[in-house]
CSV table of C-alpha atoms in Angstrom, one decimal:
chain,number,residue,atom,x,y,z
A,1,MET,CA,-67.1,105.3,-84.0
A,2,LYS,CA,-66.8,101.6,-84.0
A,3,ARG,CA,-68.4,99.9,-81.0
A,4,THR,CA,-65.9,98.0,-78.7
A,5,THR,CA,-66.5,94.2,-78.7
A,6,SER,CA,-65.5,91.3,-76.5
A,7,LYS,CA,-63.0,90.4,-79.3
A,8,ASP,CA,-61.2,93.7,-78.7
A,9,VAL,CA,-61.1,93.1,-75.0
A,10,ALA,CA,-59.7,89.6,-75.6
A,11,LYS,CA,-57.0,90.9,-77.9
A,12,LEU,CA,-55.9,93.5,-75.4
A,13,ALA,CA,-55.9,91.1,-72.5
A,14,GLY,CA,-54.2,88.3,-74.4
A,15,VAL,CA,-56.9,85.8,-73.8
A,16,SER,CA,-59.7,84.0,-75.7
A,17,GLN,CA,-63.0,85.7,-76.4
A,18,SER,CA,-64.8,83.0,-74.4
A,19,THR,CA,-62.6,83.7,-71.4
A,20,VAL,CA,-63.6,87.4,-71.6
A,21,SER,CA,-67.3,86.4,-71.7
A,22,LEU,CA,-67.1,84.0,-68.8
A,23,ILE,CA,-65.2,86.4,-66.6
A,24,LEU,CA,-67.3,89.5,-67.3
A,25,ASN,CA,-70.5,87.5,-66.9
A,26,ASN,CA,-69.4,85.9,-63.6
A,27,LYS,CA,-67.6,88.3,-61.4
A,28,ASP,CA,-66.9,85.8,-58.6
A,29,ASN,CA,-64.8,83.7,-60.9
A,30,VAL,CA,-63.5,80.4,-59.8
A,31,SER,CA,-61.9,78.9,-62.8
A,32,PHE,CA,-59.4,81.6,-63.8
A,33,SER,CA,-56.3,82.9,-62.0
A,34,ALA,CA,-56.4,86.3,-60.3
A,35,ASP,CA,-54.0,87.7,-62.9
A,36,THR,CA,-56.2,86.6,-65.8
A,37,VAL,CA,-59.3,88.1,-64.2
A,38,LYS,CA,-57.4,91.4,-63.6
A,39,ARG,CA,-56.1,91.6,-67.2
A,40,VAL,CA,-59.6,91.1,-68.6
A,41,THR,CA,-61.3,93.6,-66.3
A,42,ASP,CA,-58.5,96.2,-66.8
A,43,ALA,CA,-58.8,95.7,-70.6
A,44,ALA,CA,-62.6,96.1,-70.5
A,45,ARG,CA,-62.3,99.3,-68.4
A,46,ASP,CA,-59.6,100.8,-70.6
A,47,LEU,CA,-61.7,100.1,-73.7
A,48,ASN,CA,-64.9,101.4,-72.0
A,49,TYR,CA,-66.5,98.0,-72.7
A,50,SER,CA,-69.5,96.8,-70.6
A,51,ILE,CA,-71.8,93.9,-71.0
A,52,GLN,CA,-75.6,94.2,-71.0
A,53,ALA,CA,-77.2,92.5,-68.0
A,54,PRO,CA,-79.2,89.5,-69.1
A,55,LEU,CA,-83.0,89.8,-69.0
A,56,PRO,CA,-84.8,88.0,-66.2
A,57,ARG,CA,-86.1,84.7,-67.4
A,58,THR,CA,-89.7,85.8,-67.1
A,59,ASP,CA,-89.0,88.5,-69.7
A,60,ARG,CA,-87.3,86.2,-72.2
A,61,PRO,CA,-89.3,84.4,-74.9
A,62,ARG,CA,-88.9,80.7,-74.7
A,63,THR,CA,-86.7,79.2,-77.4
A,64,LYS,CA,-88.1,75.7,-77.0
A,65,VAL,CA,-84.5,74.4,-77.1
A,66,ILE,CA,-82.7,72.3,-74.6
A,67,GLY,CA,-78.9,71.8,-74.6
A,68,ILE,CA,-77.4,68.4,-73.8
A,69,LEU,CA,-73.7,68.1,-72.8
A,70,THR,CA,-72.2,64.6,-73.3
A,71,PRO,CA,-68.5,63.6,-72.8
A,72,THR,CA,-68.3,61.2,-75.8
A,73,MET,CA,-70.5,59.4,-78.4
A,74,VAL,CA,-68.2,56.4,-78.7
A,75,ASN,CA,-69.5,54.6,-75.6
A,76,PRO,CA,-73.1,53.5,-76.5
A,77,TYR,CA,-74.1,54.5,-72.9
A,78,TYR,CA,-74.2,58.2,-73.8
A,79,PRO,CA,-76.0,57.9,-77.2
A,80,LEU,CA,-78.7,55.8,-75.4
A,81,LEU,CA,-79.1,58.3,-72.6
A,82,THR,CA,-79.1,61.3,-75.1
A,83,GLN,CA,-81.7,59.6,-77.2
A,84,ALA,CA,-84.0,59.1,-74.3
A,85,ILE,CA,-83.7,62.8,-73.4
A,86,GLU,CA,-84.3,63.8,-77.0
A,87,GLN,CA,-87.4,61.7,-77.3
A,88,GLN,CA,-88.9,63.1,-74.1
A,89,ALA,CA,-88.0,66.6,-75.2
A,90,ALA,CA,-89.6,66.2,-78.6
A,91,ALA,CA,-92.8,64.7,-77.0
A,92,ASN,CA,-93.1,68.1,-75.2
A,93,GLY,CA,-92.4,70.2,-78.2
A,94,TYR,CA,-88.7,70.9,-77.6
A,95,ARG,CA,-85.7,70.6,-79.8
A,96,THR,CA,-82.2,69.7,-78.5
A,97,TYR,CA,-78.7,70.8,-79.1
A,98,ILE,CA,-76.2,68.0,-78.5
A,99,CYS,CA,-72.8,69.2,-77.4
A,100,ASN,CA,-70.0,66.6,-77.4
A,101,THR,CA,-67.2,67.8,-75.2
A,102,HIS,CA,-64.8,64.9,-76.1
A,103,ARG,CA,-63.9,65.0,-72.4
A,104,ASN,CA,-62.2,68.3,-72.9
A,105,HIS,CA,-62.7,70.8,-70.1
A,106,GLU,CA,-62.2,73.9,-72.2
A,107,THR,CA,-64.7,72.6,-74.8
A,108,GLU,CA,-67.2,72.0,-72.0
A,109,LYS,CA,-66.8,75.7,-70.9
A,110,GLN,CA,-67.2,76.9,-74.5
A,111,TYR,CA,-70.4,75.0,-74.9
A,112,LEU,CA,-71.8,76.4,-71.7
A,113,GLN,CA,-71.1,79.9,-73.1
A,114,LEU,CA,-72.8,79.0,-76.4
A,115,LEU,CA,-75.9,77.6,-74.7
A,116,THR,CA,-76.3,80.6,-72.4
A,117,GLU,CA,-75.8,83.0,-75.3
A,118,GLN,CA,-78.4,81.2,-77.3
A,119,ASN,CA,-80.9,81.5,-74.4
A,120,VAL,CA,-81.7,77.8,-74.3
A,121,ASP,CA,-84.6,77.0,-72.0
A,122,GLY,CA,-82.6,74.3,-70.1
A,123,ILE,CA,-79.4,72.4,-70.0
A,124,ILE,CA,-78.8,68.7,-69.2
A,125,TYR,CA,-75.5,67.2,-68.3
A,126,THR,CA,-75.0,63.5,-68.9
A,127,PHE,CA,-71.8,63.5,-66.7
A,128,THR,CA,-70.5,65.4,-63.7
A,129,PRO,CA,-69.6,69.0,-64.6
A,130,TRP,CA,-65.9,69.9,-64.4
A,131,TYR,CA,-66.8,73.5,-63.3
A,132,PRO,CA,-69.4,73.0,-60.5
A,133,THR,CA,-69.5,76.6,-59.3
A,134,LEU,CA,-70.0,78.0,-62.8
A,135,VAL,CA,-72.7,75.4,-63.4
A,136,GLU,CA,-74.4,76.4,-60.1
A,137,ARG,CA,-74.3,80.0,-61.2
A,138,ILE,CA,-75.9,79.3,-64.6
A,139,ALA,CA,-78.6,77.2,-62.9
A,140,GLN,CA,-79.8,80.3,-61.1
A,141,GLU,CA,-80.9,81.6,-64.5
A,142,ILE,CA,-81.4,78.5,-66.6
A,143,PRO,CA,-82.9,75.2,-65.3
A,144,LEU,CA,-80.1,72.6,-65.3
A,145,VAL,CA,-80.1,68.9,-64.5
A,146,VAL,CA,-77.2,66.5,-64.1
A,147,VAL,CA,-77.8,62.9,-65.0
A,148,GLY,CA,-74.7,61.1,-63.5
A,149,GLU,CA,-73.3,59.8,-60.3
A,150,ARG,CA,-74.6,61.2,-57.0
A,151,ASP,CA,-72.6,64.2,-55.8
A,152,ASP,CA,-74.2,66.0,-52.8
A,153,SER,CA,-71.7,68.8,-53.1
A,154,LEU,CA,-73.3,70.0,-56.4
A,155,ASN,CA,-76.2,72.3,-55.7
A,156,VAL,CA,-78.2,71.6,-58.8
A,157,ASP,CA,-80.9,69.1,-59.7
A,158,THR,CA,-79.3,65.6,-60.0
A,159,ILE,CA,-80.6,62.3,-61.2
A,160,GLY,CA,-78.0,59.8,-60.0
A,161,LEU,CA,-77.4,56.1,-59.5
A,162,ASN,CA,-76.0,54.3,-56.5
A,163,SER,CA,-72.7,53.2,-58.0
A,164,TYR,CA,-71.5,52.0,-54.6
A,165,LYS,CA,-74.4,49.5,-54.4
A,166,ALA,CA,-73.8,48.6,-58.1
A,167,GLY,CA,-70.3,47.4,-57.2
A,168,SER,CA,-71.6,45.6,-54.1
A,169,LEU,CA,-74.2,43.7,-56.3
A,170,ILE,CA,-71.5,42.5,-58.7
A,171,ALA,CA,-69.2,41.3,-55.8
A,172,GLU,CA,-72.1,39.5,-54.1
A,173,HIS,CA,-72.9,37.7,-57.4
A,174,LEU,CA,-69.4,36.5,-57.9
A,175,LEU,CA,-69.0,35.3,-54.3
A,176,GLU,CA,-72.2,33.3,-54.6
A,177,LEU,CA,-70.6,31.6,-57.6
A,178,GLY,CA,-67.6,30.7,-55.5
A,179,HIS,CA,-65.0,33.0,-57.0
A,180,GLN,CA,-62.0,33.6,-54.7
A,181,LYS,CA,-59.7,35.7,-57.0
A,182,ILE,CA,-61.4,38.7,-58.6
A,183,ALA,CA,-59.9,41.5,-60.7
A,184,TYR,CA,-61.4,44.9,-61.1
A,185,ILE,CA,-60.2,46.4,-64.4
A,186,SER,CA,-60.7,50.2,-64.8
A,187,THR,CA,-59.8,53.2,-66.8
A,188,PRO,CA,-57.8,55.7,-64.8
A,189,PHE,CA,-59.1,56.6,-61.4
A,190,GLY,CA,-57.6,60.0,-61.0
A,191,ASN,CA,-59.8,61.9,-63.5
A,192,MET,CA,-63.1,62.3,-65.2
A,193,THR,CA,-65.6,60.6,-63.0
A,194,LEU,CA,-66.5,59.5,-59.4
A,195,THR,CA,-68.2,56.4,-60.7
A,196,ARG,CA,-65.0,54.4,-61.2
A,197,ASN,CA,-64.0,54.9,-57.6
A,198,GLN,CA,-67.6,54.4,-56.2
A,199,ARG,CA,-68.0,51.0,-58.0
A,200,LEU,CA,-64.6,49.9,-56.7
A,201,GLU,CA,-65.5,50.9,-53.1
A,202,GLY,CA,-68.8,48.9,-53.4
A,203,ILE,CA,-66.9,45.8,-54.5
A,204,ARG,CA,-64.2,46.2,-51.9
A,205,SER,CA,-66.6,46.8,-49.1
A,206,HIS,CA,-68.7,43.7,-49.9
A,207,LEU,CA,-65.6,41.5,-50.1
A,208,CYS,CA,-64.3,42.9,-46.8
A,209,ASN,CA,-67.7,42.3,-45.1
A,210,ASN,CA,-67.4,38.7,-46.2
A,211,LYS,CA,-63.8,38.4,-45.0
A,212,LYS,CA,-62.6,38.2,-48.7
A,213,ASP,CA,-60.7,41.4,-48.7
A,214,ASP,CA,-57.5,39.6,-49.9
A,215,CYS,CA,-59.1,38.2,-53.1
A,216,LEU,CA,-59.4,41.5,-54.9
A,217,ILE,CA,-56.9,42.7,-57.6
A,218,ILE,CA,-57.1,46.2,-58.9
A,219,SER,CA,-55.7,46.9,-62.4
A,220,SER,CA,-55.7,50.4,-63.9
A,221,PRO,CA,-53.3,52.1,-66.4
A,222,ASP,CA,-51.4,55.4,-66.0
A,223,ILE,CA,-52.9,57.3,-68.9
A,224,ASP,CA,-53.3,61.1,-69.2
A,225,ASP,CA,-56.5,62.9,-70.1
A,226,GLU,CA,-55.3,63.6,-73.6
A,227,TYR,CA,-55.2,59.9,-74.4
A,228,GLU,CA,-58.7,59.4,-73.1
A,229,ARG,CA,-59.9,62.2,-75.4
A,230,SER,CA,-58.0,61.2,-78.5
A,231,SER,CA,-58.5,57.5,-78.5
A,232,GLY,CA,-62.1,56.7,-79.4
A,233,ILE,CA,-61.9,53.1,-78.2
A,234,TYR,CA,-59.7,53.6,-75.2
A,235,GLU,CA,-62.1,51.8,-72.8
A,236,THR,CA,-62.1,48.6,-74.9
A,237,GLU,CA,-58.3,48.9,-75.4
A,238,ILE,CA,-57.7,49.2,-71.7
A,239,GLY,CA,-59.9,46.1,-71.0
A,240,TYR,CA,-58.0,44.1,-73.7
A,241,ASN,CA,-54.5,45.1,-72.6
A,242,LEU,CA,-55.0,44.7,-68.9
A,243,ALA,CA,-56.7,41.4,-69.3
A,244,LEU,CA,-53.7,40.0,-71.2
A,245,ASP,CA,-51.4,41.4,-68.5
A,246,LEU,CA,-53.4,39.7,-65.7
A,247,LEU,CA,-53.4,36.4,-67.5
A,248,GLU,CA,-49.6,36.4,-67.2
A,249,LYS,CA,-49.2,37.9,-63.7
A,250,GLU,CA,-52.3,36.4,-62.0
A,251,PRO,CA,-53.0,33.0,-63.5
A,252,ASP,CA,-55.4,32.1,-60.7
A,253,VAL,CA,-57.9,34.9,-61.4
A,254,THR,CA,-61.3,33.4,-62.0
A,255,ALA,CA,-63.4,36.6,-62.5
A,256,MET,CA,-62.7,39.9,-64.1
A,257,ILE,CA,-64.9,43.0,-63.6
A,258,GLY,CA,-64.8,45.8,-66.2
A,259,VAL,CA,-65.5,49.3,-65.0
A,260,ASN,CA,-68.1,49.5,-67.7
A,261,ASP,CA,-69.5,47.2,-70.5
A,262,MET,CA,-67.0,48.6,-73.1
A,263,THR,CA,-64.1,47.6,-70.9
A,264,ALA,CA,-65.7,44.2,-70.3
A,265,TYR,CA,-65.9,43.6,-74.0
A,266,GLY,CA,-62.2,44.4,-74.3
A,267,ILE,CA,-61.6,41.8,-71.6
A,268,ILE,CA,-63.7,39.1,-73.3
A,269,THR,CA,-61.8,39.8,-76.6
A,270,ALA,CA,-58.5,39.2,-74.9
A,271,LEU,CA,-59.6,36.0,-73.2
A,272,LYS,CA,-61.0,34.6,-76.4
A,273,GLN,CA,-57.8,35.3,-78.3
A,274,ARG,CA,-55.9,33.4,-75.6
A,275,GLY,CA,-58.2,30.5,-75.7
A,276,VAL,CA,-59.7,31.2,-72.3
A,277,LYS,CA,-63.4,30.3,-72.2
A,278,VAL,CA,-66.0,32.6,-70.7
A,279,PRO,CA,-67.4,31.8,-68.2
A,280,GLN,CA,-66.0,28.2,-67.9
A,281,ASP,CA,-62.5,29.5,-67.2
A,282,ILE,CA,-63.0,33.1,-66.2
A,283,SER,CA,-66.3,35.0,-65.5
A,284,VAL,CA,-66.6,38.5,-66.8
A,285,CYS,CA,-68.9,41.3,-65.6
A,286,GLY,CA,-69.5,45.0,-66.6
A,287,PHE,CA,-71.7,48.0,-65.7
A,288,ASP,CA,-74.2,50.0,-67.8
A,289,ASN,CA,-76.3,47.3,-69.6
A,290,ILE,CA,-75.9,48.9,-73.0
A,291,PHE,CA,-77.9,47.3,-75.8
A,292,LEU,CA,-74.9,45.2,-76.9
A,293,SER,CA,-74.9,43.4,-73.6
A,294,SER,CA,-78.0,41.3,-74.4
A,295,ILE,CA,-77.0,40.3,-77.9
A,296,SER,CA,-73.3,39.6,-77.5
A,297,THR,CA,-71.9,36.1,-77.2
A,298,PRO,CA,-71.9,35.3,-74.4
A,299,GLY,CA,-74.5,37.7,-73.1
A,300,LEU,CA,-72.8,40.0,-70.5
A,301,THR,CA,-73.6,40.0,-66.9
A,302,THR,CA,-73.9,43.7,-66.0
A,303,VAL,CA,-75.8,46.4,-63.9
A,304,ASP,CA,-78.8,48.2,-65.4
A,305,HIS,CA,-78.9,52.0,-64.9
A,306,SER,CA,-82.5,52.8,-65.9
A,307,LEU,CA,-81.1,55.0,-68.6
A,308,SER,CA,-84.3,55.6,-70.5
A,309,HIS,CA,-86.3,56.5,-67.5
A,310,ARG,CA,-83.6,58.8,-66.1
A,311,GLY,CA,-83.4,60.7,-69.4
A,312,LYS,CA,-87.2,61.3,-69.4
A,313,VAL,CA,-87.2,62.4,-65.8
A,314,ALA,CA,-84.5,65.0,-66.6
A,315,ILE,CA,-86.8,66.6,-69.1
A,316,ASP,CA,-89.7,66.5,-66.7
A,317,ILE,CA,-87.7,68.3,-64.0
A,318,LEU,CA,-86.7,71.0,-66.5
A,319,LEU,CA,-90.2,71.6,-67.6
A,320,GLU,CA,-91.5,71.7,-64.0
A,321,LYS,CA,-88.9,74.4,-63.2
A,322,LEU,CA,-89.8,76.4,-66.3
A,323,ASP,CA,-93.5,76.4,-65.4
A,324,ALA,CA,-93.1,77.0,-61.7
A,325,PRO,CA,-93.3,80.5,-60.2
A,326,LYS,CA,-89.8,81.7,-59.7
A,327,GLN,CA,-88.6,83.3,-56.5
A,328,THR,CA,-87.3,86.9,-56.6
A,329,ARG,CA,-84.0,87.9,-54.9
A,330,PHE,CA,-82.8,91.5,-55.1
A,331,GLY,CA,-85.4,92.2,-57.8
A,332,ILE,CA,-84.1,89.4,-60.2
A,333,ASP,CA,-86.1,86.3,-60.9
A,334,SER,CA,-84.0,83.2,-60.1
A,335,PHE,CA,-84.4,79.4,-60.1
A,336,SER,CA,-81.9,79.1,-57.2
A,337,GLU,CA,-84.6,79.3,-54.5
A,338,LEU,CA,-86.7,76.5,-56.0
A,339,ASN,CA,-86.4,73.0,-54.5
A,340,VAL,CA,-83.3,71.1,-55.6
A,341,TYR,CA,-84.1,67.6,-56.7
A,342,ARG,CA,-81.6,64.8,-55.7
A,343,ILE,CA,-83.0,61.6,-57.2
A,344,GLU,CA,-81.1,58.4,-56.8
A,345,TYR,CA,-82.0,55.2,-58.7
A,346,GLU,CA,-81.3,51.8,-57.3
A,347,PRO,CA,-79.1,49.6,-59.6
A,348,VAL,CA,-80.4,46.2,-60.8
A,349,LEU,CA,-78.1,43.3,-61.5
A,350,VAL,CA,-78.7,41.6,-64.9
A,351,LYS,CA,-77.4,38.0,-64.9
A,352,ARG,CA,-76.3,36.6,-68.2
A,353,ALA,CA,-74.1,33.9,-69.6
A,354,SER,CA,-70.7,35.6,-69.1
A,355,THR,CA,-70.6,34.6,-65.4
A,356,GLY,CA,-70.8,31.1,-63.9
A,357,GLU,CA,-69.6,28.9,-61.1
A,358,VAL,CA,-65.9,28.5,-60.6
A,359,ASN,CA,-64.3,25.7,-62.7
A,360,THR,CA,-62.1,23.7,-60.4
A,361,VAL,CA,-60.2,22.2,-63.3
A,362,LYS,CA,-56.9,24.1,-63.8
A,363,ARG,CA,-57.0,26.4,-66.7
A,364,LEU,CA,-54.5,25.8,-69.5
A,365,LEU,CA,-53.2,29.2,-70.7
């Protein structure tokens, strides 16, 4: 008699095979509707299908493989971080699987399933997980580290950066140069990442503390998630298009801050095409300090994220968890009782030629 598989259960329940696996492996499901969970569990019962409980980690041979989840490879920030992780992993005898989610939530979930099925020794996120409860559950069996913005609600090891302070540093720098009308140009605020909002709040707070709260202009497009995933250069496009728009609507702006370096490059391209000099007419800043920032013309004033060091520390944490004696709960070895690391790096302002003192001569646009 043919053995029932998860594919058979998926067909009967009318869902994907990955959905079956996630639901049956995680009974206290948080990412599926009650109806979907019931259809899957009913189908599994009707077909007499059951999954084999995973072996405790102490009984599993090490695969010497670490999975890395990244949202995109277009922005150089993520390849730089991924490379740092790879190098530290290789130095310790580990290989890596790089999983590019393309900012797609379903793809992220599928990669999580793949990595757990392959029994990888650890997982590293280079962004904030879309499914925090699922990630926390996986972290009980597989060491997992998030390299991204600080999020105290996520109960896993986190290596973050103080994005609020990063925004404050940029605002302080521009005020010292005498800027009175500053624009913050960002990709959409409503999705993907906390960083966009944290940087803005840092900028806004510093300006308010210096009684300059009326000098900030916020510019962000209404773009859905699908556009962010499908357009490889959307960050640069947004910087370019919004900078052109601001030149028409806010001619007295003297500084533009891109939400990251890629957005800042779009801003600079737009200004150059309009004959606006950087920084003589308008100063431009970014965040991330990707390698292009030091070799572009002009060099970009930005905020450094200690990318290389944070990537190495992520591997060090995974290896420490793998080698540490694990606590036992209900007879099952688990990583959940080990100390949770919450490391936060301080941002560093890198001043370059794209920012300067305000030019009092009226710009000709």
